[in-house]
PDB file of C-alpha atoms in Angstrom:
ATOM      1  CA  MET A 622     -32.756 -70.111 -95.241  1.00 42.00           C
ATOM      2  CA  GLY A 623     -34.523 -66.919 -94.144  1.00 46.00           C
ATOM      3  CA  ARG A 624     -34.296 -65.526 -90.650  1.00 52.00           C
ATOM      4  CA  LEU A 625     -36.503 -67.126 -88.039  1.00 45.00           C
ATOM      5  CA  PRO A 626     -39.207 -64.828 -86.659  1.00 51.00           C
ATOM      6  CA  ARG A 627     -38.396 -63.256 -83.313  1.00 53.00           C
ATOM      7  CA  ILE A 628     -40.224 -64.683 -80.313  1.00 56.00           C
ATOM      8  CA  LYS A 629     -42.312 -62.006 -78.602  1.00 63.00           C
ATOM      9  CA  ALA A 630     -44.641 -62.098 -75.660  1.00 63.00           C
ATOM     10  CA  SER A 631     -48.382 -61.875 -76.160  1.00 62.00           C
ATOM     11  CA  SER A 632     -49.625 -58.333 -76.773  1.00 73.00           C
ATOM     12  CA  ASP A 633     -52.536 -58.762 -74.372  1.00 82.00           C
ATOM     13  CA  GLN A 634     -50.403 -58.120 -71.291  1.00 92.00           C
ATOM     14  CA  ASP A 635     -47.589 -55.883 -70.114  1.00 95.00           C
ATOM     15  CA  VAL A 636     -44.208 -57.550 -70.621  1.00 97.00           C
ATOM     16  CA  PHE A 637     -40.610 -56.906 -69.560  1.00 98.00           C
ATOM     17  CA  TYR A 638     -37.676 -57.406 -71.934  1.00 98.00           C
ATOM     18  CA  HIS A 639     -33.921 -57.498 -71.493  1.00 98.00           C
ATOM     19  CA  LEU A 640     -32.594 -56.111 -74.792  1.00 98.00           C
ATOM     20  CA  TYR A 641     -28.983 -56.333 -75.919  1.00 97.00           C
ATOM     21  CA  SER A 642     -27.088 -55.296 -79.034  1.00 97.00           C
ATOM     22  CA  ARG A 643     -23.449 -55.163 -80.115  1.00 96.00           C
ATOM     23  CA  VAL A 644     -21.642 -53.131 -82.763  1.00 96.00           C
ATOM     24  CA  SER A 645     -19.745 -54.776 -85.587  1.00 93.00           C
ATOM     25  CA  GLY A 646     -16.008 -54.213 -85.874  1.00 89.00           C
ATOM     26  CA  VAL A 647     -12.590 -55.474 -84.920  1.00 89.00           C
ATOM     27  CA  LYS A 648     -11.516 -56.254 -81.377  1.00 89.00           C
ATOM     28  CA  GLY A 649     -10.844 -53.055 -79.468  1.00 90.00           C
ATOM     29  CA  TYR A 650     -13.376 -50.989 -81.437  1.00 93.00           C
ATOM     30  CA  TYR A 651     -15.407 -49.123 -78.807  1.00 95.00           C
ATOM     31  CA  PRO A 652     -17.560 -46.496 -80.527  1.00 96.00           C
ATOM     32  CA  LEU A 653     -20.131 -46.414 -77.731  1.00 97.00           C
ATOM     33  CA  ALA A 654     -17.498 -45.426 -75.166  1.00 96.00           C
ATOM     34  CA  GLU A 655     -17.352 -41.880 -76.539  1.00 96.00           C
ATOM     35  CA  ASP A 656     -19.004 -39.317 -74.283  1.00 97.00           C
ATOM     36  CA  SER A 657     -20.914 -37.798 -77.205  1.00 97.00           C
ATOM     37  CA  ALA A 658     -22.117 -41.251 -78.298  1.00 98.00           C
ATOM     38  CA  GLN A 659     -23.426 -42.105 -74.842  1.00 97.00           C
ATOM     39  CA  LYS A 660     -25.187 -38.754 -74.563  1.00 97.00           C
ATOM     40  CA  TYR A 661     -26.827 -39.273 -77.950  1.00 98.00           C
ATOM     41  CA  LEU A 662     -27.889 -42.819 -77.067  1.00 98.00           C
ATOM     42  CA  TYR A 663     -29.397 -41.466 -73.860  1.00 98.00           C
ATOM     43  CA  SER A 664     -31.269 -38.696 -75.686  1.00 98.00           C
ATOM     44  CA  ARG A 665     -32.634 -41.134 -78.283  1.00 98.00           C
ATOM     45  CA  LEU A 666     -33.680 -43.660 -75.656  1.00 98.00           C
ATOM     46  CA  LYS A 667     -35.531 -40.941 -73.768  1.00 98.00           C
ATOM     47  CA  PHE A 668     -37.130 -39.683 -76.993  1.00 98.00           C
ATOM     48  CA  TYR A 669     -38.393 -43.067 -78.201  1.00 98.00           C
ATOM     49  CA  ALA A 670     -39.586 -43.984 -74.710  1.00 98.00           C
ATOM     50  CA  GLY A 671     -41.933 -41.026 -75.158  1.00 97.00           C
ATOM     51  CA  ILE A 672     -43.114 -42.327 -78.527  1.00 98.00           C
ATOM     52  CA  TYR A 673     -43.621 -46.038 -77.926  1.00 98.00           C
ATOM     53  CA  LYS A 674     -45.932 -47.454 -75.281  1.00 98.00           C
ATOM     54  CA  MET A 675     -43.174 -48.603 -73.002  1.00 98.00           C
ATOM     55  CA  ALA A 676     -41.229 -47.727 -69.871  1.00 98.00           C
ATOM     56  CA  VAL A 677     -37.456 -47.888 -69.408  1.00 98.00           C
ATOM     57  CA  ALA A 678     -36.412 -49.569 -66.170  1.00 98.00           C
ATOM     58  CA  GLY A 679     -32.685 -49.183 -66.812  1.00 98.00           C
ATOM     59  CA  PHE A 680     -29.822 -49.254 -69.278  1.00 98.00           C
ATOM     60  CA  SER A 681     -26.066 -49.471 -69.688  1.00 98.00           C
ATOM     61  CA  PHE A 682     -24.095 -48.192 -72.685  1.00 98.00           C
ATOM     62  CA  MET A 683     -20.727 -49.922 -72.844  1.00 98.00           C
ATOM     63  CA  GLY A 684     -17.866 -49.608 -75.338  1.00 96.00           C
ATOM     64  CA  ASN A 685     -19.131 -51.995 -77.988  1.00 97.00           C
ATOM     65  CA  HIS A 686     -22.583 -53.001 -76.750  1.00 97.00           C
ATOM     66  CA  TYR A 687     -25.511 -51.880 -74.680  1.00 98.00           C
ATOM     67  CA  HIS A 688     -28.238 -53.328 -72.463  1.00 98.00           C
ATOM     68  CA  LEU A 689     -31.800 -52.147 -71.889  1.00 98.00           C
ATOM     69  CA  VAL A 690     -34.458 -53.383 -69.489  1.00 98.00           C
ATOM     70  CA  VAL A 691     -37.854 -52.159 -70.613  1.00 98.00           C
ATOM     71  CA  GLU A 692     -41.531 -52.862 -70.128  1.00 98.00           C
ATOM     72  CA  PHE A 693     -43.874 -52.790 -73.106  1.00 98.00           C
ATOM     73  CA  LYS A 694     -47.519 -52.115 -72.378  1.00 97.00           C
ATOM     74  CA  LYS A 695     -50.288 -54.428 -73.511  1.00 96.00           C
ATOM     75  CA  PHE A 696     -51.897 -53.443 -76.775  1.00 97.00           C
ATOM     76  CA  GLU A 697     -54.807 -51.040 -76.805  1.00 97.00           C
ATOM     77  CA  VAL A 698     -56.597 -49.124 -79.510  1.00 98.00           C
ATOM     78  CA  LEU A 699     -55.615 -45.478 -79.246  1.00 98.00           C
ATOM     79  CA  SER A 700     -57.769 -42.589 -80.364  1.00 98.00           C
ATOM     80  CA  ARG A 701     -56.994 -40.977 -83.689  1.00 97.00           C
ATOM     81  CA  GLU A 702     -56.237 -37.741 -81.847  1.00 97.00           C
ATOM     82  CA  GLU A 703     -53.597 -39.417 -79.680  1.00 98.00           C
ATOM     83  CA  LEU A 704     -52.093 -41.193 -82.678  1.00 98.00           C
ATOM     84  CA  LYS A 705     -51.799 -37.912 -84.538  1.00 97.00           C
ATOM     85  CA  LYS A 706     -50.027 -36.290 -81.570  1.00 97.00           C
ATOM     86  CA  ILE A 707     -47.518 -39.143 -81.411  1.00 98.00           C
ATOM     87  CA  ALA A 708     -46.981 -39.102 -85.176  1.00 97.00           C
ATOM     88  CA  SER A 709     -46.327 -35.361 -85.092  1.00 96.00           C
ATOM     89  CA  LYS A 710     -43.475 -35.973 -82.617  1.00 96.00           C
ATOM     90  CA  LEU A 711     -42.028 -38.925 -84.522  1.00 97.00           C
ATOM     91  CA  TYR A 712     -42.214 -37.233 -87.921  1.00 95.00           C
ATOM     92  CA  VAL A 713     -41.338 -33.718 -86.809  1.00 92.00           C
ATOM     93  CA  LYS A 714     -38.954 -33.307 -89.768  1.00 89.00           C
ATOM     94  CA  ASN A 715     -41.541 -34.557 -92.240  1.00 91.00           C
ATOM     95  CA  PRO A 716     -44.988 -33.633 -90.856  1.00 88.00           C
ATOM     96  CA  LYS A 717     -46.772 -34.308 -94.143  1.00 92.00           C
ATOM     97  CA  VAL A 718     -45.929 -38.019 -94.098  1.00 93.00           C
ATOM     98  CA  THR A 719     -49.306 -38.912 -92.548  1.00 95.00           C
ATOM     99  CA  ALA A 720     -51.408 -36.659 -94.779  1.00 94.00           C
ATOM    100  CA  LEU A 721     -52.455 -39.500 -97.094  1.00 93.00           C
ATOM    101  CA  TRP A 722     -52.783 -42.222 -94.457  1.00 97.00           C
ATOM    102  CA  ASN A 723     -56.009 -44.211 -94.505  1.00 97.00           C
ATOM    103  CA  ASN A 724     -57.602 -46.178 -91.659  1.00 97.00           C
ATOM    104  CA  ASP A 725     -55.366 -49.208 -92.308  1.00 98.00           C
ATOM    105  CA  ASP A 726     -52.257 -47.018 -92.109  1.00 98.00           C
ATOM    106  CA  TRP A 727     -53.354 -45.592 -88.765  1.00 98.00           C
ATOM    107  CA  ASP A 728     -54.152 -49.084 -87.475  1.00 98.00           C
ATOM    108  CA  ARG A 729     -50.656 -50.271 -88.428  1.00 98.00           C
ATOM    109  CA  PHE A 730     -49.138 -47.224 -86.719  1.00 98.00           C
ATOM    110  CA  ASN A 731     -51.194 -47.983 -83.614  1.00 98.00           C
ATOM    111  CA  ARG A 732     -49.832 -51.548 -83.460  1.00 98.00           C
ATOM    112  CA  ARG A 733     -46.315 -50.371 -84.183  1.00 98.00           C
ATOM    113  CA  LEU A 734     -46.290 -48.341 -80.957  1.00 98.00           C
ATOM    114  CA  PHE A 735     -46.571 -51.545 -78.917  1.00 98.00           C
ATOM    115  CA  ASP A 736     -43.930 -53.495 -80.879  1.00 97.00           C
ATOM    116  CA  VAL A 737     -40.466 -53.955 -79.359  1.00 97.00           C
ATOM    117  CA  SER A 738     -38.901 -54.715 -82.762  1.00 97.00           C
ATOM    118  CA  GLU A 739     -40.169 -51.426 -84.204  1.00 98.00           C
ATOM    119  CA  PHE A 740     -38.775 -49.541 -81.223  1.00 98.00           C
ATOM    120  CA  MET A 741     -35.363 -51.157 -81.641  1.00 98.00           C
ATOM    121  CA  ARG A 742     -35.368 -50.487 -85.369  1.00 97.00           C
ATOM    122  CA  ASN A 743     -35.953 -46.778 -84.774  1.00 97.00           C
ATOM    123  CA  PHE A 744     -33.534 -46.525 -81.857  1.00 98.00           C
ATOM    124  CA  GLN A 745     -30.630 -48.276 -83.561  1.00 97.00           C
ATOM    125  CA  ALA A 746     -31.128 -46.724 -87.001  1.00 97.00           C
ATOM    126  CA  ASP A 747     -31.285 -43.253 -85.493  1.00 97.00           C
ATOM    127  CA  PHE A 748     -28.013 -43.728 -83.651  1.00 98.00           C
ATOM    128  CA  ALA A 749     -26.249 -45.375 -86.617  1.00 97.00           C
ATOM    129  CA  THR A 750     -27.235 -42.501 -88.919  1.00 97.00           C
ATOM    130  CA  TRP A 751     -25.958 -39.936 -86.411  1.00 97.00           C
ATOM    131  CA  TYR A 752     -22.718 -41.842 -85.723  1.00 97.00           C
ATOM    132  CA  ASN A 753     -21.901 -42.418 -89.395  1.00 96.00           C
ATOM    133  CA  PHE A 754     -22.491 -38.766 -90.224  1.00 96.00           C
ATOM    134  CA  LYS A 755     -20.418 -37.558 -87.267  1.00 96.00           C
ATOM    135  CA  HIS A 756     -17.468 -39.801 -88.149  1.00 95.00           C
ATOM    136  CA  LYS A 757     -17.847 -39.591 -91.931  1.00 94.00           C
ATOM    137  CA  ARG A 758     -18.161 -43.349 -92.173  1.00 91.00           C
ATOM    138  CA  ARG A 759     -20.371 -45.590 -94.273  1.00 89.00           C
ATOM    139  CA  GLY A 760     -21.815 -49.042 -93.831  1.00 88.00           C
ATOM    140  CA  ARG A 761     -23.425 -51.057 -91.131  1.00 92.00           C
ATOM    141  CA  LEU A 762     -22.721 -50.133 -87.516  1.00 95.00           C
ATOM    142  CA  TRP A 763     -24.619 -52.814 -85.614  1.00 96.00           C
ATOM    143  CA  GLY A 764     -23.594 -56.459 -85.758  1.00 92.00           C
ATOM    144  CA  ASP A 765     -26.087 -59.303 -85.574  1.00 85.00           C
ATOM    145  CA  ARG A 766     -29.765 -58.854 -84.807  1.00 89.00           C
ATOM    146  CA  PHE A 767     -30.460 -57.477 -81.375  1.00 95.00           C
ATOM    147  CA  LYS A 768     -31.034 -60.054 -78.652  1.00 96.00           C
ATOM    148  CA  SER A 769     -34.167 -60.031 -76.552  1.00 96.00           C
ATOM    149  CA  THR A 770     -35.149 -62.036 -73.486  1.00 96.00           C
ATOM    150  CA  VAL A 771     -38.695 -62.020 -72.185  1.00 97.00           C
ATOM    151  CA  LEU A 772     -38.648 -61.576 -68.408  1.00 97.00           C
ATOM    152  CA  GLU A 773     -41.354 -63.384 -66.474  1.00 93.00           C
ATOM    153  CA  ASP A 774     -42.229 -60.767 -63.872  1.00 94.00           C
ATOM    154  CA  ILE A 775     -41.010 -57.735 -61.944  1.00 94.00           C
ATOM    155  CA  LYS A 776     -38.651 -59.927 -59.879  1.00 94.00           C
ATOM    156  CA  SER A 777     -36.930 -61.225 -63.028  1.00 96.00           C
ATOM    157  CA  ALA A 778     -36.794 -57.710 -64.438  1.00 96.00           C
ATOM    158  CA  ARG A 779     -35.211 -56.443 -61.231  1.00 96.00           C
ATOM    159  CA  GLU A 780     -32.518 -59.126 -61.317  1.00 96.00           C
ATOM    160  CA  ALA A 781     -31.757 -58.312 -64.963  1.00 97.00           C
ATOM    161  CA  LEU A 782     -31.591 -54.646 -64.086  1.00 97.00           C
ATOM    162  CA  PHE A 783     -29.059 -55.197 -61.298  1.00 96.00           C
ATOM    163  CA  TYR A 784     -26.920 -57.160 -63.770  1.00 97.00           C
ATOM    164  CA  VAL A 785     -27.131 -54.292 -66.257  1.00 97.00           C
ATOM    165  CA  GLU A 786     -26.232 -51.639 -63.693  1.00 97.00           C
ATOM    166  CA  LEU A 787     -23.065 -53.535 -62.728  1.00 97.00           C
ATOM    167  CA  ASN A 788     -21.658 -53.836 -66.252  1.00 96.00           C
ATOM    168  CA  ALA A 789     -19.169 -50.981 -65.847  1.00 97.00           C
ATOM    169  CA  VAL A 790     -18.034 -52.308 -62.455  1.00 97.00           C
ATOM    170  CA  ARG A 791     -17.381 -55.779 -63.860  1.00 96.00           C
ATOM    171  CA  ALA A 792     -15.418 -54.161 -66.704  1.00 95.00           C
ATOM    172  CA  ALA A 793     -13.294 -52.314 -64.094  1.00 96.00           C
ATOM    173  CA  ILE A 794     -14.257 -48.916 -65.559  1.00 96.00           C
ATOM    174  CA  VAL A 795     -15.595 -47.610 -62.237  1.00 97.00           C
ATOM    175  CA  GLU A 796     -15.669 -48.881 -58.681  1.00 96.00           C
ATOM    176  CA  ARG A 797     -19.265 -47.874 -58.004  1.00 95.00           C
ATOM    177  CA  PRO A 798     -22.138 -48.254 -60.516  1.00 95.00           C
ATOM    178  CA  GLU A 799     -23.502 -44.772 -59.780  1.00 95.00           C
ATOM    179  CA  ASP A 800     -20.226 -43.263 -61.055  1.00 97.00           C
ATOM    180  CA  TYR A 801     -20.675 -44.579 -64.592  1.00 97.00           C
ATOM    181  CA  LYS A 802     -22.257 -41.864 -66.747  1.00 96.00           C
ATOM    182  CA  GLY A 803     -23.435 -44.341 -69.357  1.00 97.00           C
ATOM    183  CA  ALA A 804     -25.856 -46.205 -67.096  1.00 98.00           C
ATOM    184  CA  SER A 805     -29.221 -45.567 -65.522  1.00 97.00           C
ATOM    185  CA  MET A 806     -28.026 -45.584 -61.920  1.00 96.00           C
ATOM    186  CA  PHE A 807     -25.991 -42.437 -62.594  1.00 97.00           C
ATOM    187  CA  TYR A 808     -29.168 -40.664 -63.690  1.00 97.00           C
ATOM    188  CA  ARG A 809     -31.117 -42.109 -60.761  1.00 95.00           C
ATOM    189  CA  GLU A 810     -28.576 -40.621 -58.364  1.00 94.00           C
ATOM    190  CA  MET A 811     -28.705 -37.293 -60.217  1.00 94.00           C
ATOM    191  CA  GLY A 812     -32.476 -37.167 -59.888  1.00 93.00           C
ATOM    192  CA  ALA A 813     -32.816 -37.150 -63.691  1.00 95.00           C
ATOM    193  CA  ASP A 814     -34.968 -40.276 -63.878  1.00 95.00           C
ATOM    194  CA  ASN A 815     -38.452 -38.737 -63.940  1.00 95.00           C
ATOM    195  CA  TRP A 816     -38.974 -40.106 -67.468  1.00 97.00           C
ATOM    196  CA  MET A 817     -38.020 -43.645 -66.450  1.00 98.00           C
ATOM    197  CA  MET A 818     -39.935 -46.346 -64.600  1.00 97.00           C
ATOM    198  CA  SER A 819     -40.234 -45.361 -60.964  1.00 96.00           C
ATOM    199  CA  LEU A 820     -38.040 -47.058 -58.408  1.00 95.00           C
ATOM    200  CA  GLU A 821     -41.133 -47.528 -56.272  1.00 95.00           C
ATOM    201  CA  LYS A 822     -42.522 -49.905 -58.904  1.00 95.00           C
ATOM    202  CA  ILE A 823     -39.189 -51.669 -59.425  1.00 96.00           C
ATOM    203  CA  MET A 824     -38.548 -52.182 -55.718  1.00 95.00           C
ATOM    204  CA  LEU A 825     -42.218 -52.693 -54.783  1.00 93.00           C
ATOM    205  CA  CYS A 826     -41.961 -49.883 -52.269  1.00 89.00           C
ATOM    206  CA  GLU A 827     -44.293 -46.892 -51.903  1.00 89.00           C
ATOM    207  CA  ASP A 828     -41.679 -44.531 -50.435  1.00 89.00           C
ATOM    208  CA  ILE A 829     -39.271 -43.078 -53.028  1.00 85.00           C
ATOM    209  CA  LYS A 830     -36.425 -42.494 -50.573  1.00 88.00           C
ATOM    210  CA  GLN A 831     -36.668 -46.022 -49.215  1.00 92.00           C
ATOM    211  CA  ALA A 832     -36.928 -47.391 -52.759  1.00 91.00           C
ATOM    212  CA  LEU A 833     -33.692 -45.607 -53.717  1.00 89.00           C
ATOM    213  CA  ARG A 834     -31.953 -46.936 -50.588  1.00 91.00           C
ATOM    214  CA  ASP A 835     -33.139 -50.465 -51.353  1.00 91.00           C
ATOM    215  CA  TYR A 836     -32.018 -50.124 -54.956  1.00 93.00           C
ATOM    216  CA  ARG A 837     -28.537 -48.935 -53.964  1.00 90.00           C
ATOM    217  CA  ALA A 838     -28.184 -51.748 -51.458  1.00 91.00           C
ATOM    218  CA  SER A 839     -29.336 -54.391 -53.922  1.00 92.00           C
ATOM    219  CA  VAL A 840     -27.002 -53.241 -56.695  1.00 91.00           C
TER     220      VAL A 840
END
């Protein structure tokens, strides 16, 4: 029997997702624990967050799995000019790929930018290609299909985010979540979160300093 289609929220509204994926391999295989792997995952997450119509609320890269909490924007028809700018970033190594695109191709590309499955396909394939090349390995890196949970509202997203931030603490890797370099709270504390969803939105607070204090206290 073929795979069942993934359940996604309606595209006519903004929607939060908790996304989760695990690598394949024997017990004790922790490829994502490598410092270089976590830095590359971070760079790719930041890159694709600038391509797809989404915002990253938080993340945690653990030894053999990772978590993301993201918000995908409701679908809208983008101008051809904007689509071309995005395509030029995505296909920087092959800029001629869009030269023969017709209106249907551009329409499909437009819809792709609001699709969580397309984002995950790019994100995971990019990392797997890099990791396999770096370690001179072949074959599939990721295990089963990625898991996705639709979160009802900002409150649900916030609760999922706190769970994600505490992964390294529960695994006894660090004592404080802000000390784990593979999670979003580390970057929040470093002030390197300007590309992520604002804490003011997450904490429903207009003051950034108070929002950070509330976030620390909640986590």
